[in-house]
Amino acid sequence: MLLRLHHSIFSASSQKVALALAEKGLAHESVPVDLQGGEQHSPAYRALNPRGVVPTLIHDGAVLIESAAILEYLDDIFPERPLRPSDPVIRQQMRAWVRRLDDVHHPANGMLHYAVLGRPALLALAPERLEAVLQAMPNRRDRALRAAAARQGVEAPEFADAVRTQEEMLDWIDRALEDRPFLAGAEISHADIVALPYVARLEQMGLAALVEATRRERLADWYRRLKARPSWAITIGALPQQVIGHWQSLGRAAWPHVERHLRIRPSAPATPSS
Ligand SMILES: N[C@@H](CCC(=O)N[C@@H](CS)C(=O)NCC(=O)O)C(=O)O
């Protein structure tokens, strides 16, 4: 059994698969893909993943793409330590969560990331190089969002939408936890694993107050419990502190632009917790 994960430690989609592998106790080989250097568009990588995105998991030679589908595959092939509820209704609810997070919140997370954290590097590129970076992205929606992040940053209408969308995600999570400890029932499942990287990214961007100081107490408790698991420590929790510190200072500078789009303003100042 050989599992090889082509990924970036900074990518939310990669983190989902890394978290699932960790929760299931599956050893794997790690192959970093340099997203900033454009390695995702190299012919060798695009032969594995035609959309030029991470992650890609290789299992005994089979090439697996799309993080949500990879999570399903891992539970099909390695049923020990299941990450899917056995009740068909709750399992359906879990899949609805995953779909919503992927379709709606993933692009919003990317918009926030690139408008606040990735923009300085994009603007440092010569205009022709920036254009080439954008044109290399085969998916039109991804390309349009990246262009808006680069050209208008926090002033882009897509940025305001993304802030509201991620705030809505926090509300949805908080509400779902009213009668259950995890998003799809009594145990951790794909739903929690897919949501966690997006909540973590808000904190890593110095926006922890959105999670901690808005009286979304069930959300804050869920987040604390997930961060206490060993799977966190070896994935999202292992990101270099130097990078997180840099992200938090960029996030602090962007805070006024985030705050003005919020429905519920945090009750405490947006001090980052590291
Ligand atoms: N639906 C895909 C989305 C993958 C995705 O968007 N990956 C991002 C990182 S989180 C990426 O590789 N972006 C490439 C780029 O920035 O050019 C999945 O879940 O696997």
Coordinates of C-alpha atoms and ligand atoms in Angstrom, one line a residue:
M1 CA 0.0 0.0 0.0
L2 CA 1.6 3.2 -1.1
L3 CA -0.1 6.6 -0.6
R4 CA 1.6 9.6 -2.1
L5 CA 0.1 13.1 -1.5
H6 CA 1.0 15.9 -3.9
H7 CA 0.1 19.0 -1.9
S8 CA 0.9 22.3 -0.4
I9 CA 0.9 22.7 3.4
F10 CA -0.7 26.1 2.9
S11 CA -3.6 24.9 0.7
A12 CA -6.9 24.4 2.4
S13 CA -7.9 21.6 0.0
S14 CA -4.6 19.8 0.7
Q15 CA -5.1 20.3 4.4
K16 CA -8.4 18.4 4.2
V17 CA -6.8 15.3 2.8
A18 CA -3.8 15.6 5.2
L19 CA -6.3 15.8 8.1
A20 CA -8.2 12.8 6.9
L21 CA -5.0 10.7 6.5
A22 CA -3.9 11.8 10.0
E23 CA -7.3 11.0 11.6
K24 CA -7.3 7.6 9.9
G25 CA -3.7 6.9 10.9
L26 CA -2.6 6.4 7.3
A27 CA 1.1 6.8 6.6
H28 CA 1.9 8.5 3.3
E29 CA 4.7 10.0 1.3
S30 CA 4.5 13.8 1.0
V31 CA 5.4 15.5 -2.3
P32 CA 5.3 19.4 -1.9
V33 CA 4.0 21.3 -4.9
D34 CA 5.3 24.9 -5.1
L35 CA 2.1 26.9 -5.8
Q36 CA 3.8 30.3 -5.7
G37 CA 6.4 29.1 -8.2
G38 CA 3.7 27.8 -10.5
E39 CA 4.6 24.1 -10.3
Q40 CA 0.9 23.2 -10.4
H41 CA 1.0 24.2 -14.1
S42 CA 4.0 22.2 -15.0
P43 CA 3.2 19.5 -17.7
A44 CA 4.2 16.8 -15.3
Y45 CA 1.8 17.9 -12.6
R46 CA -1.0 18.8 -15.0
A47 CA -0.8 15.3 -16.4
L48 CA -1.9 14.2 -12.9
N49 CA -4.4 17.0 -12.2
P50 CA -5.6 18.7 -15.3
R51 CA -7.1 21.7 -13.4
G52 CA -3.6 22.5 -12.0
V53 CA -4.7 22.4 -8.4
V54 CA -3.6 20.5 -5.3
P55 CA -4.1 18.0 -3.8
T56 CA -3.6 14.9 -5.8
L57 CA -3.3 11.5 -4.1
I58 CA -1.7 8.6 -5.7
H59 CA -2.7 5.2 -4.3
D60 CA -0.9 2.1 -5.7
G61 CA -0.6 4.0 -9.0
A62 CA -4.2 5.2 -9.2
V63 CA -4.4 9.0 -9.6
L64 CA -7.1 10.6 -7.3
I65 CA -8.1 14.2 -7.5
E66 CA -10.7 16.5 -5.9
S67 CA -10.4 16.5 -2.1
A68 CA -14.0 15.6 -1.3
A69 CA -13.9 12.6 -3.6
I70 CA -10.5 11.6 -2.1
L71 CA -12.0 11.6 1.4
E72 CA -14.8 9.3 0.2
Y73 CA -12.2 7.0 -1.5
L74 CA -10.1 6.8 1.7
D75 CA -13.2 5.7 3.7
D76 CA -14.1 3.2 1.0
I77 CA -10.7 1.6 0.9
F78 CA -9.7 2.0 4.5
P79 CA -12.9 1.5 6.5
E80 CA -11.1 1.4 9.8
R81 CA -11.5 4.6 11.8
P82 CA -14.4 5.7 9.6
L83 CA -14.9 9.5 9.0
R84 CA -18.5 9.0 7.7
P85 CA -21.5 8.5 9.9
S86 CA -23.3 5.2 9.4
D87 CA -26.8 6.7 9.5
P88 CA -27.9 7.4 5.9
V89 CA -29.7 10.6 6.8
I90 CA -26.8 12.0 8.8
R91 CA -24.4 10.8 6.1
Q92 CA -26.4 12.7 3.5
Q93 CA -26.2 15.8 5.7
M94 CA -22.5 15.4 5.9
R95 CA -22.2 15.3 2.1
A96 CA -24.4 18.4 1.8
W97 CA -22.0 20.2 4.2
V98 CA -19.0 19.1 2.1
R99 CA -20.7 20.3 -1.1
R100 CA -21.6 23.6 0.3
L101 CA -18.1 24.2 1.8
D102 CA -16.5 23.3 -1.5
D103 CA -18.8 25.2 -3.8
V104 CA -19.4 28.3 -1.8
H105 CA -16.8 28.7 0.9
H106 CA -13.7 27.5 -0.9
P107 CA -13.8 30.3 -3.4
A108 CA -14.5 32.8 -0.7
N109 CA -11.6 31.6 1.3
G110 CA -9.4 31.9 -1.8
M111 CA -10.6 35.5 -2.4
L112 CA -9.8 36.5 1.2
H113 CA -6.4 34.7 1.1
Y114 CA -5.3 36.3 -2.1
A115 CA -6.7 39.8 -1.5
V116 CA -5.1 40.0 2.0
L117 CA -2.2 37.6 2.1
G118 CA -1.2 36.8 -1.5
R119 CA -1.6 40.2 -3.0
P120 CA 1.8 41.7 -2.2
A121 CA 3.5 38.8 -4.0
L122 CA 1.2 39.2 -7.0
L123 CA 1.8 42.9 -7.2
A124 CA 5.5 42.4 -7.0
L125 CA 5.3 40.6 -10.4
A126 CA 6.0 42.5 -13.6
P127 CA 2.6 43.1 -15.3
E128 CA 3.3 40.5 -18.1
R129 CA 4.3 38.0 -15.5
L130 CA 1.1 38.6 -13.5
E131 CA -0.9 38.2 -16.7
A132 CA 0.9 34.9 -17.4
V133 CA 0.2 33.6 -13.9
L134 CA -3.5 34.4 -14.4
Q135 CA -3.7 33.0 -17.8
A136 CA -2.1 29.7 -16.6
M137 CA -5.2 29.1 -14.4
P138 CA -7.4 26.9 -16.5
N139 CA -10.6 27.5 -14.5
R140 CA -12.4 30.7 -15.4
R141 CA -13.9 31.3 -12.0
D142 CA -10.6 30.8 -10.2
R143 CA -8.9 33.1 -12.7
A144 CA -11.5 35.9 -12.3
L145 CA -11.3 35.8 -8.5
R146 CA -7.5 35.8 -8.5
A147 CA -7.5 38.8 -11.0
A148 CA -9.9 40.7 -8.7
A149 CA -7.7 40.0 -5.7
A150 CA -4.6 41.2 -7.5
R151 CA -6.1 44.3 -9.1
Q152 CA -8.5 45.6 -6.5
G153 CA -7.6 43.6 -3.3
V154 CA -9.8 44.5 -0.3
E155 CA -11.7 47.1 -2.5
A156 CA -13.0 44.4 -4.9
P157 CA -16.8 43.7 -4.7
E158 CA -15.8 40.0 -4.5
F159 CA -13.9 40.7 -1.3
A160 CA -17.0 42.1 0.4
D161 CA -18.9 39.0 -0.8
A162 CA -16.2 36.7 0.5
V163 CA -16.3 38.3 4.0
R164 CA -20.0 37.9 4.2
T165 CA -19.9 34.4 2.9
Q166 CA -17.3 33.3 5.5
E167 CA -19.2 35.1 8.2
E168 CA -22.3 33.1 7.2
M169 CA -20.2 29.9 7.3
L170 CA -19.4 30.6 11.0
D171 CA -23.1 31.1 11.7
W172 CA -24.0 27.9 10.0
I173 CA -21.4 26.0 11.9
D174 CA -22.4 27.5 15.2
R175 CA -26.1 26.7 14.6
A176 CA -25.4 23.1 13.5
L177 CA -23.6 22.4 16.8
E178 CA -26.7 23.3 18.8
D179 CA -27.7 19.6 19.2
R180 CA -24.5 17.7 18.3
P181 CA -20.8 17.9 19.1
F182 CA -19.6 17.6 15.5
L183 CA -21.1 18.9 12.3
A184 CA -22.6 15.6 11.3
G185 CA -23.3 13.9 14.6
A186 CA -21.5 12.4 17.5
E187 CA -18.1 11.9 15.8
I188 CA -15.8 13.8 13.6
S189 CA -16.6 13.4 9.9
H190 CA -15.7 14.8 6.5
A191 CA -17.9 17.8 7.3
D192 CA -15.6 18.9 10.2
I193 CA -12.5 18.1 8.2
V194 CA -13.6 20.2 5.2
A195 CA -14.7 23.1 7.4
L196 CA -11.7 23.3 9.7
P197 CA -9.1 24.7 7.2
Y198 CA -11.4 27.6 6.4
V199 CA -12.0 28.5 10.0
A200 CA -8.3 28.1 10.8
R201 CA -7.4 30.4 7.9
L202 CA -9.5 33.2 9.4
E203 CA -7.6 32.9 12.6
Q204 CA -4.3 32.7 10.8
M205 CA -5.2 35.9 9.0
G206 CA -5.5 37.7 12.4
L207 CA -9.3 37.4 12.3
A208 CA -9.6 35.2 15.3
A209 CA -12.0 37.6 16.8
L210 CA -14.6 36.4 14.3
V211 CA -14.4 33.0 15.9
E212 CA -13.8 33.9 19.5
A213 CA -15.5 37.2 20.2
T214 CA -18.8 37.1 18.5
R215 CA -20.7 34.9 21.0
R216 CA -20.5 32.0 18.6
E217 CA -19.6 29.9 21.6
R218 CA -20.4 26.5 20.1
L219 CA -18.2 27.3 17.1
A220 CA -15.4 28.4 19.4
D221 CA -15.7 25.2 21.5
W222 CA -15.7 23.0 18.3
Y223 CA -12.6 24.8 17.0
R224 CA -10.8 24.3 20.3
R225 CA -11.7 20.6 20.4
L226 CA -10.5 20.1 16.8
K227 CA -7.2 21.9 17.5
A228 CA -6.6 19.6 20.5
R229 CA -6.6 16.5 18.2
P230 CA -3.3 15.0 17.1
S231 CA -4.4 15.4 13.5
W232 CA -4.2 19.2 13.9
A233 CA -0.7 19.2 15.3
I234 CA 0.8 17.4 12.3
T235 CA -1.1 19.3 9.6
I236 CA -2.5 22.9 10.0
G237 CA -0.9 23.3 13.4
A238 CA 2.5 22.6 11.9
L239 CA 2.6 25.6 9.6
P240 CA 5.8 27.7 10.1
Q241 CA 5.2 30.3 12.8
Q242 CA 7.1 32.8 10.8
V243 CA 4.6 32.6 7.9
I244 CA 1.6 32.8 10.3
G245 CA 3.1 35.9 12.0
H246 CA 3.5 37.5 8.6
W247 CA -0.1 36.6 7.7
Q248 CA -1.4 38.0 10.9
S249 CA 0.3 41.3 10.4
L250 CA -1.2 41.5 6.8
G251 CA -4.6 40.5 8.3
R252 CA -4.4 43.2 11.0
A253 CA -3.8 45.9 8.3
A254 CA -6.8 44.6 6.4
W255 CA -9.1 44.4 9.5
P256 CA -11.0 47.7 8.9
H257 CA -11.9 46.5 5.4
V258 CA -13.1 43.2 6.8
E259 CA -15.0 44.8 9.7
R260 CA -17.1 47.1 7.6
H261 CA -18.7 44.2 5.8
L262 CA -19.6 42.2 8.9
R263 CA -23.1 41.6 10.1
I264 CA -22.0 40.9 13.7
R265 CA -19.1 43.0 14.9
P266 CA -16.8 41.2 17.3
S267 CA -17.2 42.3 20.9
A268 CA -13.5 42.6 21.4
P269 CA -10.7 44.1 19.3
A270 CA -9.3 41.9 16.6
T271 CA -6.2 40.9 18.4
P272 CA -4.6 37.9 16.8
S273 CA -4.0 34.8 18.8
S274 CA -1.0 32.9 17.7
Ligands
LIG1 N1 -12.1 21.3 -5.7 C1 -10.6 21.2 -5.6 C2 -10.0 22.5 -5.3 C3 -8.5 22.5 -5.2 C4 -7.9 23.9 -5.1 O1 -8.6 24.9 -5.4 N2 -6.7 24.0 -4.7 C5 -6.0 25.2 -4.6 C6 -5.3 25.4 -3.3 S1 -6.4 25.3 -2.0 C7 -4.9 25.3 -5.7 O2 -4.2 24.3 -6.0 N3 -4.7 26.5 -6.4 C8 -3.8 26.5 -7.5 C9 -3.4 28.0 -7.7 O3 -3.4 28.8 -6.8 O4 -2.9 28.2 -8.8 C10 -10.3 20.2 -4.5 O5 -11.1 20.1 -3.5 O6 -9.4 19.4 -4.6

